[in-house]
mmCIF file with all atom_site columns, C-alpha atoms in Angstrom:
data_model
loop_
_atom_site.group_PDB
_atom_site.id
_atom_site.type_symbol
_atom_site.label_atom_id
_atom_site.label_alt_id
_atom_site.label_comp_id
_atom_site.label_asym_id
_atom_site.label_entity_id
_atom_site.label_seq_id
_atom_site.pdbx_PDB_ins_code
_atom_site.Cartn_x
_atom_site.Cartn_y
_atom_site.Cartn_z
_atom_site.occupancy
_atom_site.B_iso_or_equiv
_atom_site.pdbx_formal_charge
_atom_site.auth_seq_id
_atom_site.auth_comp_id
_atom_site.auth_asym_id
_atom_site.auth_atom_id
_atom_site.pdbx_PDB_model_num
ATOM 1   C CA . MET A 1 1   ? 81.033  94.918  120.480 1.00 88.00 ? 1   MET A CA 1
ATOM 2   C CA . ILE A 1 2   ? 83.764  93.432  118.311 1.00 90.00 ? 2   ILE A CA 1
ATOM 3   C CA . GLU A 1 3   ? 86.221  91.180  120.151 1.00 92.00 ? 3   GLU A CA 1
ATOM 4   C CA . LEU A 1 4   ? 89.703  91.081  118.683 1.00 93.00 ? 4   LEU A CA 1
ATOM 5   C CA . VAL A 1 5   ? 92.727  89.187  119.906 1.00 95.00 ? 5   VAL A CA 1
ATOM 6   C CA . THR A 1 6   ? 96.239  90.130  119.005 1.00 94.00 ? 6   THR A CA 1
ATOM 7   C CA . ALA A 1 7   ? 99.505  88.270  119.480 1.00 95.00 ? 7   ALA A CA 1
ATOM 8   C CA . ILE A 1 8   ? 102.935 89.602  120.321 1.00 96.00 ? 8   ILE A CA 1
ATOM 9   C CA . ILE A 1 9   ? 104.745 86.802  118.507 1.00 97.00 ? 9   ILE A CA 1
ATOM 10  C CA . LYS A 1 10  ? 108.341 86.267  119.406 1.00 96.00 ? 10  LYS A CA 1
ATOM 11  C CA . ASP A 1 11  ? 110.918 84.107  117.628 1.00 96.00 ? 11  ASP A CA 1
ATOM 12  C CA . ASP A 1 12  ? 113.719 82.194  119.337 1.00 95.00 ? 12  ASP A CA 1
ATOM 13  C CA . ASN A 1 13  ? 115.818 85.318  119.557 1.00 95.00 ? 13  ASN A CA 1
ATOM 14  C CA . GLY A 1 14  ? 113.092 87.353  121.284 1.00 94.00 ? 14  GLY A CA 1
ATOM 15  C CA . LYS A 1 15  ? 112.331 89.483  118.256 1.00 97.00 ? 15  LYS A CA 1
ATOM 16  C CA . ILE A 1 16  ? 108.722 90.526  117.749 1.00 97.00 ? 16  ILE A CA 1
ATOM 17  C CA . LEU A 1 17  ? 106.715 90.029  114.470 1.00 97.00 ? 17  LEU A CA 1
ATOM 18  C CA . ILE A 1 18  ? 105.062 93.064  112.963 1.00 96.00 ? 18  ILE A CA 1
ATOM 19  C CA . SER A 1 19  ? 103.384 93.203  109.554 1.00 92.00 ? 19  SER A CA 1
ATOM 20  C CA . LYS A 1 20  ? 101.325 95.356  107.190 1.00 88.00 ? 20  LYS A CA 1
ATOM 21  C CA . ASN A 1 21  ? 97.898  94.381  106.037 1.00 72.00 ? 21  ASN A CA 1
ATOM 22  C CA . GLY A 1 22  ? 98.084  92.872  102.498 1.00 55.00 ? 22  GLY A CA 1
ATOM 23  C CA . LYS A 1 23  ? 95.426  95.295  101.139 1.00 58.00 ? 23  LYS A CA 1
ATOM 24  C CA . GLU A 1 24  ? 97.154  98.374  102.412 1.00 52.00 ? 24  GLU A CA 1
ATOM 25  C CA . GLN A 1 25  ? 100.897 97.808  101.871 1.00 51.00 ? 25  GLN A CA 1
ATOM 26  C CA . ASN A 1 26  ? 102.613 101.071 100.989 1.00 54.00 ? 26  ASN A CA 1
ATOM 27  C CA . GLU A 1 27  ? 105.118 103.396 102.632 1.00 58.00 ? 27  GLU A CA 1
ATOM 28  C CA . ASN A 1 28  ? 102.339 105.251 104.491 1.00 64.00 ? 28  ASN A CA 1
ATOM 29  C CA . SER A 1 29  ? 100.436 102.221 105.714 1.00 82.00 ? 29  SER A CA 1
ATOM 30  C CA . PHE A 1 30  ? 100.429 101.207 109.302 1.00 90.00 ? 30  PHE A CA 1
ATOM 31  C CA . TRP A 1 31  ? 102.335 98.390  110.946 1.00 93.00 ? 31  TRP A CA 1
ATOM 32  C CA . GLU A 1 32  ? 100.320 96.035  113.159 1.00 93.00 ? 32  GLU A CA 1
ATOM 33  C CA . PHE A 1 33  ? 100.557 93.041  115.407 1.00 95.00 ? 33  PHE A CA 1
ATOM 34  C CA . PRO A 1 34  ? 98.819  89.895  114.001 1.00 92.00 ? 34  PRO A CA 1
ATOM 35  C CA . THR A 1 35  ? 95.133  89.938  114.981 1.00 89.00 ? 35  THR A CA 1
ATOM 36  C CA . GLY A 1 36  ? 92.140  87.675  114.784 1.00 88.00 ? 36  GLY A CA 1
ATOM 37  C CA . LYS A 1 37  ? 88.475  88.369  115.313 1.00 91.00 ? 37  LYS A CA 1
ATOM 38  C CA . ILE A 1 38  ? 86.877  86.047  117.888 1.00 93.00 ? 38  ILE A CA 1
ATOM 39  C CA . GLU A 1 39  ? 84.134  83.981  116.219 1.00 93.00 ? 39  GLU A CA 1
ATOM 40  C CA . ILE A 1 40  ? 81.186  82.575  118.112 1.00 92.00 ? 40  ILE A CA 1
ATOM 41  C CA . GLY A 1 41  ? 82.268  79.624  120.273 1.00 94.00 ? 41  GLY A CA 1
ATOM 42  C CA . GLU A 1 42  ? 86.021  80.278  119.905 1.00 94.00 ? 42  GLU A CA 1
ATOM 43  C CA . THR A 1 43  ? 88.408  80.864  122.789 1.00 95.00 ? 43  THR A CA 1
ATOM 44  C CA . ASP A 1 44  ? 90.879  83.674  122.549 1.00 94.00 ? 44  ASP A CA 1
ATOM 45  C CA . GLU A 1 45  ? 93.703  81.257  121.798 1.00 94.00 ? 45  GLU A CA 1
ATOM 46  C CA . GLU A 1 46  ? 91.672  79.526  118.997 1.00 95.00 ? 46  GLU A CA 1
ATOM 47  C CA . ALA A 1 47  ? 90.851  82.873  117.402 1.00 95.00 ? 47  ALA A CA 1
ATOM 48  C CA . ILE A 1 48  ? 94.446  84.136  117.376 1.00 94.00 ? 48  ILE A CA 1
ATOM 49  C CA . THR A 1 49  ? 95.986  80.881  116.104 1.00 95.00 ? 49  THR A CA 1
ATOM 50  C CA . ARG A 1 50  ? 93.298  80.638  113.410 1.00 94.00 ? 50  ARG A CA 1
ATOM 51  C CA . GLY A 1 51  ? 93.718  84.301  112.362 1.00 92.00 ? 51  GLY A CA 1
ATOM 52  C CA . ILE A 1 52  ? 97.516  83.998  112.180 1.00 94.00 ? 52  ILE A CA 1
ATOM 53  C CA . LYS A 1 53  ? 97.361  80.804  110.168 1.00 95.00 ? 53  LYS A CA 1
ATOM 54  C CA . GLU A 1 54  ? 94.855  82.374  107.710 1.00 92.00 ? 54  GLU A CA 1
ATOM 55  C CA . ASN A 1 55  ? 96.716  85.678  107.343 1.00 90.00 ? 55  ASN A CA 1
ATOM 56  C CA . LEU A 1 56  ? 100.390 84.728  107.683 1.00 94.00 ? 56  LEU A CA 1
ATOM 57  C CA . ASN A 1 57  ? 100.547 80.985  107.155 1.00 95.00 ? 57  ASN A CA 1
ATOM 58  C CA . ILE A 1 58  ? 102.513 80.368  110.372 1.00 96.00 ? 58  ILE A CA 1
ATOM 59  C CA . GLU A 1 59  ? 101.786 78.380  113.532 1.00 96.00 ? 59  GLU A CA 1
ATOM 60  C CA . VAL A 1 60  ? 102.194 79.881  116.949 1.00 97.00 ? 60  VAL A CA 1
ATOM 61  C CA . SER A 1 61  ? 101.745 78.745  120.554 1.00 96.00 ? 61  SER A CA 1
ATOM 62  C CA . VAL A 1 62  ? 99.784  81.198  122.667 1.00 95.00 ? 62  VAL A CA 1
ATOM 63  C CA . ASN A 1 63  ? 101.319 81.832  126.117 1.00 94.00 ? 63  ASN A CA 1
ATOM 64  C CA . ASN A 1 64  ? 100.413 84.552  128.578 1.00 93.00 ? 64  ASN A CA 1
ATOM 65  C CA . TYR A 1 65  ? 97.713  87.181  128.665 1.00 94.00 ? 65  TYR A CA 1
ATOM 66  C CA . ILE A 1 66  ? 99.289  90.733  128.445 1.00 92.00 ? 66  ILE A CA 1
ATOM 67  C CA . THR A 1 67  ? 96.494  93.290  128.563 1.00 91.00 ? 67  THR A CA 1
ATOM 68  C CA . GLU A 1 68  ? 93.213  94.413  127.024 1.00 93.00 ? 68  GLU A CA 1
ATOM 69  C CA . LYS A 1 69  ? 91.337  97.591  126.385 1.00 93.00 ? 69  LYS A CA 1
ATOM 70  C CA . SER A 1 70  ? 88.047  98.673  124.810 1.00 93.00 ? 70  SER A CA 1
ATOM 71  C CA . PHE A 1 71  ? 88.070  101.369 122.157 1.00 92.00 ? 71  PHE A CA 1
ATOM 72  C CA . ASP A 1 72  ? 84.724  103.295 121.728 1.00 91.00 ? 72  ASP A CA 1
ATOM 73  C CA . TYR A 1 73  ? 84.305  104.501 118.138 1.00 88.00 ? 73  TYR A CA 1
ATOM 74  C CA . GLU A 1 74  ? 81.081  106.231 117.022 1.00 86.00 ? 74  GLU A CA 1
ATOM 75  C CA . GLU A 1 75  ? 79.981  103.200 114.940 1.00 89.00 ? 75  GLU A CA 1
ATOM 76  C CA . LYS A 1 76  ? 81.333  100.384 117.094 1.00 91.00 ? 76  LYS A CA 1
ATOM 77  C CA . ILE A 1 77  ? 83.150  99.320  120.216 1.00 93.00 ? 77  ILE A CA 1
ATOM 78  C CA . ILE A 1 78  ? 86.265  97.207  119.823 1.00 93.00 ? 78  ILE A CA 1
ATOM 79  C CA . ASN A 1 79  ? 87.668  95.175  122.666 1.00 94.00 ? 79  ASN A CA 1
ATOM 80  C CA . LEU A 1 80  ? 91.364  94.356  122.011 1.00 94.00 ? 80  LEU A CA 1
ATOM 81  C CA . ILE A 1 81  ? 92.961  91.459  123.977 1.00 95.00 ? 81  ILE A CA 1
ATOM 82  C CA . ALA A 1 82  ? 96.652  90.932  123.731 1.00 95.00 ? 82  ALA A CA 1
ATOM 83  C CA . TYR A 1 83  ? 98.658  87.715  124.370 1.00 96.00 ? 83  TYR A CA 1
ATOM 84  C CA . ASP A 1 84  ? 102.244 86.784  124.279 1.00 95.00 ? 84  ASP A CA 1
ATOM 85  C CA . ALA A 1 85  ? 102.925 84.026  121.658 1.00 97.00 ? 85  ALA A CA 1
ATOM 86  C CA . GLN A 1 86  ? 105.835 81.978  120.339 1.00 97.00 ? 86  GLN A CA 1
ATOM 87  C CA . TYR A 1 87  ? 106.534 81.352  116.680 1.00 97.00 ? 87  TYR A CA 1
ATOM 88  C CA . GLU A 1 88  ? 106.574 77.600  116.023 1.00 97.00 ? 88  GLU A CA 1
ATOM 89  C CA . TYR A 1 89  ? 106.870 77.036  112.302 1.00 96.00 ? 89  TYR A CA 1
ATOM 90  C CA . GLY A 1 90  ? 105.693 78.009  108.803 1.00 96.00 ? 90  GLY A CA 1
ATOM 91  C CA . LYS A 1 91  ? 106.729 80.499  106.188 1.00 95.00 ? 91  LYS A CA 1
ATOM 92  C CA . ILE A 1 92  ? 105.135 83.879  105.740 1.00 94.00 ? 92  ILE A CA 1
ATOM 93  C CA . PRO A 1 93  ? 104.090 84.407  102.098 1.00 92.00 ? 93  PRO A CA 1
ATOM 94  C CA . GLU A 1 94  ? 106.419 86.596  100.080 1.00 89.00 ? 94  GLU A CA 1
ATOM 95  C CA . ASN A 1 95  ? 103.609 89.040  99.234  1.00 87.00 ? 95  ASN A CA 1
ATOM 96  C CA . LYS A 1 96  ? 103.303 89.997  102.907 1.00 89.00 ? 96  LYS A CA 1
ATOM 97  C CA . GLU A 1 97  ? 105.348 92.840  104.293 1.00 91.00 ? 97  GLU A CA 1
ATOM 98  C CA . TYR A 1 98  ? 106.720 91.899  107.709 1.00 94.00 ? 98  TYR A CA 1
ATOM 99  C CA . LYS A 1 99  ? 109.699 92.402  109.976 1.00 95.00 ? 99  LYS A CA 1
ATOM 100 C CA . TRP A 1 100 ? 111.120 90.773  113.142 1.00 97.00 ? 100 TRP A CA 1
ATOM 101 C CA . VAL A 1 101 ? 112.160 93.654  115.397 1.00 97.00 ? 101 VAL A CA 1
ATOM 102 C CA . ASN A 1 102 ? 113.510 94.059  118.967 1.00 95.00 ? 102 ASN A CA 1
ATOM 103 C CA . LYS A 1 103 ? 111.062 95.405  121.488 1.00 92.00 ? 103 LYS A CA 1
ATOM 104 C CA . LYS A 1 104 ? 113.004 98.654  121.859 1.00 91.00 ? 104 LYS A CA 1
ATOM 105 C CA . GLU A 1 105 ? 112.616 99.252  118.091 1.00 94.00 ? 105 GLU A CA 1
ATOM 106 C CA . LEU A 1 106 ? 108.769 99.187  118.149 1.00 95.00 ? 106 LEU A CA 1
ATOM 107 C CA . ASN A 1 107 ? 108.681 102.962 118.748 1.00 92.00 ? 107 ASN A CA 1
ATOM 108 C CA . ASN A 1 108 ? 110.312 103.496 115.311 1.00 94.00 ? 108 ASN A CA 1
ATOM 109 C CA . TYR A 1 109 ? 107.256 102.195 113.444 1.00 94.00 ? 109 TYR A CA 1
ATOM 110 C CA . ASN A 1 110 ? 103.939 103.798 112.581 1.00 93.00 ? 110 ASN A CA 1
ATOM 111 C CA . PHE A 1 111 ? 101.346 101.600 114.212 1.00 92.00 ? 111 PHE A CA 1
ATOM 112 C CA . LYS A 1 112 ? 97.541  101.605 113.985 1.00 85.00 ? 112 LYS A CA 1
ATOM 113 C CA . PRO A 1 113 ? 95.966  103.362 117.018 1.00 83.00 ? 113 PRO A CA 1
ATOM 114 C CA . LEU A 1 114 ? 94.810  100.025 118.516 1.00 86.00 ? 114 LEU A CA 1
ATOM 115 C CA . ASP A 1 115 ? 98.365  98.645  118.234 1.00 91.00 ? 115 ASP A CA 1
ATOM 116 C CA . LYS A 1 116 ? 99.921  101.815 119.730 1.00 91.00 ? 116 LYS A CA 1
ATOM 117 C CA . PHE A 1 117 ? 98.155  100.835 122.977 1.00 90.00 ? 117 PHE A CA 1
ATOM 118 C CA . ILE A 1 118 ? 99.966  97.464  122.876 1.00 92.00 ? 118 ILE A CA 1
ATOM 119 C CA . VAL A 1 119 ? 103.350 99.183  122.189 1.00 92.00 ? 119 VAL A CA 1
ATOM 120 C CA . LYS A 1 120 ? 102.788 101.439 125.226 1.00 89.00 ? 120 LYS A CA 1
ATOM 121 C CA . ALA A 1 121 ? 101.932 98.412  127.358 1.00 87.00 ? 121 ALA A CA 1
ATOM 122 C CA . LEU A 1 122 ? 105.064 96.569  126.262 1.00 86.00 ? 122 LEU A CA 1
ATOM 123 C CA . ASN A 1 123 ? 107.139 99.651  126.969 1.00 83.00 ? 123 ASN A CA 1
ATOM 124 C CA . LYS A 1 124 ? 105.607 99.966  130.439 1.00 78.00 ? 124 LYS A CA 1
ATOM 125 C CA . ASN A 1 125 ? 106.499 96.290  131.109 1.00 66.00 ? 125 ASN A CA 1
ATOM 126 C CA . ASN A 1 126 ? 110.117 97.183  130.187 1.00 58.00 ? 126 ASN A CA 1
ATOM 127 C CA . GLU A 1 127 ? 110.160 99.825  132.993 1.00 52.00 ? 127 GLU A CA 1
ATOM 128 C CA . GLU A 1 128 ? 109.057 97.443  135.666 1.00 45.00 ? 128 GLU A CA 1
#
């Protein structure tokens, strides 16, 4: 099983960070939430802060657990764990495609299947 952690990173205005993977940036590529693979001996928080620092060059503070779900693909099982996080500092490289969006705008973007689950969870939290 592959363990991934993803962060719903908010700025001081409550906007959420979404980005495209650097290798796949084009108009048809998927948007995603920043994600890190949990390495042996790492906590969820360590994995997500490391992954975000490596991929986006920013620092975040990890806050609350949101949800998790396992996805069973023929070749592998992926367990995705989502946390709420706060942007602290750093500058995202210019070659990265990213946006800060309001939660209600998330449905306007084409997300990877794993991330669609997170969007649905966030929308459900809006209804409560």
